[in-house]
Coordinates of C-alpha atoms in Angstrom, one line a residue:
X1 CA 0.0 0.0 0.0
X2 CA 1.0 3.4 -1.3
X3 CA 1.7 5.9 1.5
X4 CA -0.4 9.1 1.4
X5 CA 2.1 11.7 1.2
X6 CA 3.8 9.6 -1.3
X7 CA 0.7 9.1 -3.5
X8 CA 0.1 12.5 -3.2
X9 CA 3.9 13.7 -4.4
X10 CA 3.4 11.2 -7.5
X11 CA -0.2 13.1 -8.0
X12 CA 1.7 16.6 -8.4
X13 CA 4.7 15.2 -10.5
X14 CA 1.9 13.9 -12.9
X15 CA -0.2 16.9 -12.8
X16 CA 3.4 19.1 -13.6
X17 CA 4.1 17.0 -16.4
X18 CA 0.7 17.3 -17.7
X19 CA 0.6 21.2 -17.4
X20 CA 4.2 21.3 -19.2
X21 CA 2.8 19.0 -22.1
X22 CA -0.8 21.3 -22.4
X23 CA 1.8 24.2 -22.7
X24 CA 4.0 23.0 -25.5

């Protein structure tokens, strides 16, 4: 099982990598 603050930090890397590709 994932930890929580974990899970969240892979949640905002995801989301940055989303915004970056949405701006390009």
């Amino acid at each position: 099982q994932m930890a929580p603050t974990k899970q969240a930090k892979v949640m905002k890397e995801f989301q940055k990598e989303s915004a970056q590709m949405d701006m390009t």
